Structures are given as C-alpha cells and as structure tokens.
XYZ file of C-alpha atoms in Angstrom:
160
model
C 129.839 8.098 157.999
C 129.083 9.795 154.817
C 131.976 9.214 151.929
C 134.560 11.582 152.157
C 136.872 13.069 149.165
C 140.362 13.811 149.908
C 141.961 16.183 147.509
C 145.588 16.197 146.848
C 147.068 19.140 148.128
C 144.622 19.287 151.501
C 144.666 17.077 154.309
C 141.111 17.974 155.548
C 138.765 15.198 154.106
C 135.768 16.787 152.546
C 132.238 15.871 153.667
C 130.141 14.817 150.710
C 125.918 14.447 150.940
C 124.685 11.396 150.624
C 123.738 11.972 146.630
C 127.214 11.853 145.418
C 128.091 8.473 144.464
C 132.068 7.710 144.652
C 133.344 5.152 142.165
C 137.084 4.562 141.721
C 138.373 7.451 139.634
C 135.402 9.882 139.056
C 132.529 11.493 140.890
C 129.158 11.076 139.416
C 125.538 13.126 140.911
C 122.645 11.027 140.833
C 119.451 13.041 139.881
C 116.557 12.606 142.270
C 113.064 12.450 140.591
C 110.850 15.330 142.444
C 107.441 14.763 140.725
C 106.546 11.593 139.009
C 103.152 13.229 137.767
C 105.205 16.352 136.394
C 107.590 14.140 134.569
C 104.995 12.015 132.937
C 102.715 15.339 131.976
C 106.188 16.680 130.458
C 106.757 13.809 128.443
C 103.376 13.661 127.140
C 103.529 17.329 126.119
C 106.604 17.292 124.455
C 105.327 13.972 122.420
C 102.278 15.937 121.403
C 104.638 18.615 120.131
C 106.658 16.899 118.148
C 103.676 14.722 116.739
C 104.128 11.356 118.031
C 101.504 8.555 117.829
C 102.032 6.903 121.341
C 104.622 7.789 124.285
C 105.941 5.689 126.994
C 105.673 6.687 130.534
C 108.032 5.419 133.509
C 107.561 5.257 136.368
C 103.789 4.667 136.794
C 101.588 5.741 140.025
C 98.052 5.556 141.242
C 97.559 9.366 140.570
C 98.987 9.191 137.140
C 96.666 6.451 136.056
C 93.420 8.499 137.553
C 94.910 11.938 135.928
C 95.202 9.808 132.470
C 91.514 8.215 133.082
C 90.375 11.631 133.349
C 92.172 12.795 130.061
C 90.646 9.807 128.216
C 87.221 10.504 129.109
C 87.492 14.021 127.816
C 88.712 12.590 124.812
C 92.089 14.345 125.079
C 94.255 10.894 124.689
C 93.334 7.302 123.137
C 94.003 4.279 125.229
C 96.515 3.608 127.375
C 97.979 0.560 128.742
C 99.919 -0.199 131.983
C 103.001 -2.635 131.661
C 103.904 -4.498 134.423
C 107.970 -5.052 134.256
C 107.891 -6.099 138.151
C 109.260 -2.824 139.543
C 107.263 0.384 139.048
C 105.367 -0.225 135.890
C 104.957 1.650 132.552
C 102.392 3.092 130.807
C 102.118 3.235 126.951
C 99.380 5.899 125.894
C 98.111 6.157 122.343
C 97.950 10.001 121.507
C 95.219 11.378 119.365
C 96.747 15.218 118.583
C 93.827 16.804 120.597
C 96.322 17.883 123.652
C 97.504 21.346 123.337
C 99.291 21.402 126.802
C 98.902 19.532 130.247
C 100.776 20.581 133.437
C 100.996 19.935 137.064
C 100.320 22.887 139.712
C 102.952 22.734 142.360
C 102.542 23.199 145.438
C 99.200 21.422 145.416
C 97.134 24.469 146.726
C 93.865 24.022 148.304
C 90.542 25.123 146.445
C 87.105 25.392 148.001
C 84.229 24.889 145.517
C 83.554 28.881 145.006
C 87.339 29.322 144.401
C 87.018 27.044 141.203
C 85.894 29.591 138.622
C 89.053 31.838 139.577
C 91.132 28.896 138.718
C 89.394 28.201 135.545
C 90.210 31.763 134.572
C 93.800 31.718 135.028
C 94.845 28.137 134.247
C 92.382 27.541 130.768
C 92.470 29.332 127.736
C 88.588 29.237 127.388
C 85.378 27.939 129.297
C 84.425 26.016 126.449
C 87.456 23.376 126.729
C 90.179 22.278 128.933
C 89.906 20.867 132.582
C 91.419 21.156 136.141
C 92.155 17.967 137.970
C 91.753 18.205 141.714
C 92.252 15.712 144.508
C 89.078 15.567 146.482
C 87.677 13.479 149.256
C 85.414 11.984 146.469
C 88.774 10.651 144.648
C 90.520 12.279 141.450
C 88.178 14.354 139.298
C 87.825 17.240 136.786
C 86.693 20.611 138.037
C 83.253 19.816 136.864
C 82.877 16.846 138.802
C 83.957 18.445 141.831
C 81.320 21.610 141.036
C 78.782 19.120 140.527
C 79.490 16.913 143.722
C 79.677 20.435 145.492
C 83.498 19.634 146.660
C 86.495 21.382 146.705
C 90.003 19.763 147.013
C 93.842 20.268 145.985
C 94.626 21.088 142.524
C 96.667 18.620 140.825
C 96.999 19.824 137.026
C 95.495 20.849 134.077
C 94.961 19.903 130.127
C 93.324 21.622 127.554
C-alpha cells in the first residue's frame, strides 16, 4: 500500500504518491529526469556560454552518443570520451567554442522529406550553418543526410 502521512490534528491519513520518500522526520521529494537528451544539450549549452573547455554529461544513452557524433562531424564540438562507471556511463566532451545553441524538440514531430525545409527555416538562424537532427529508419542523422537519402523521420533536436 502507498505511504501515508498522519497530521497531528487530523485522524484521517493522507495518501501520498510514490514519488514522495518518507524519512523519519521530514518529507523529501525526488526529482524525476524526464529527458536525458534535453538535460545533456542544456548542460552543453550552459558550459559553452560560461566558456568552459570541457563538460561532463551523465547519464549517457545511445541517442546522446549519436547526437554528439553528428555535432562532432560538423565541427561544433571536439573529441568526446565515454567513461564507464558501471552504472549509466558518463561522457566527457571537449568544447571548441563554435557552438551557439543546441536544443531538443519535444514532442518528436514526424517530418516528411518535403517538410524538412520548413523546419530548417523555423529552427536555424541561416541556411549556411546549423543542423537539425532527425531519427530516421536509416539511423540518427542530420537533415542534409536525410535529404540526400530521400527519407523523413522524427525531429530530435538542432544545433548551430
């Protein structure tokens, strides 16, 4: 049964959702990580704004690694190293100061090939630079690769 909290002046117990952890004296609330990718990109953006040379990302995921590979191929970040800590792994990323902004698009909207241009106009500051990352049936790739392979997919995020 769910944990209850009994208040001193009432006799009816208060039912609590399972996110509340009860210690002996105080009630603590545990935060839930909604999107690992969103946390990662926000951490990178904040570190870049502060002028840091490297940043530690945790936890890691396959999607984050593929996203970082796309950023690296386009020269927006330097090398990155995956550190295995026998849990959910960490990633150490070398920043090179070229990244202005990166973000996640939630929910992951479906995009067909002929709609990619509309997303480029809405998300990126210019046609000359920046990438939109799509999750396609051929894997995670930039919008330019998706156009070359004539495939659509779901929008994961962007960087420029």
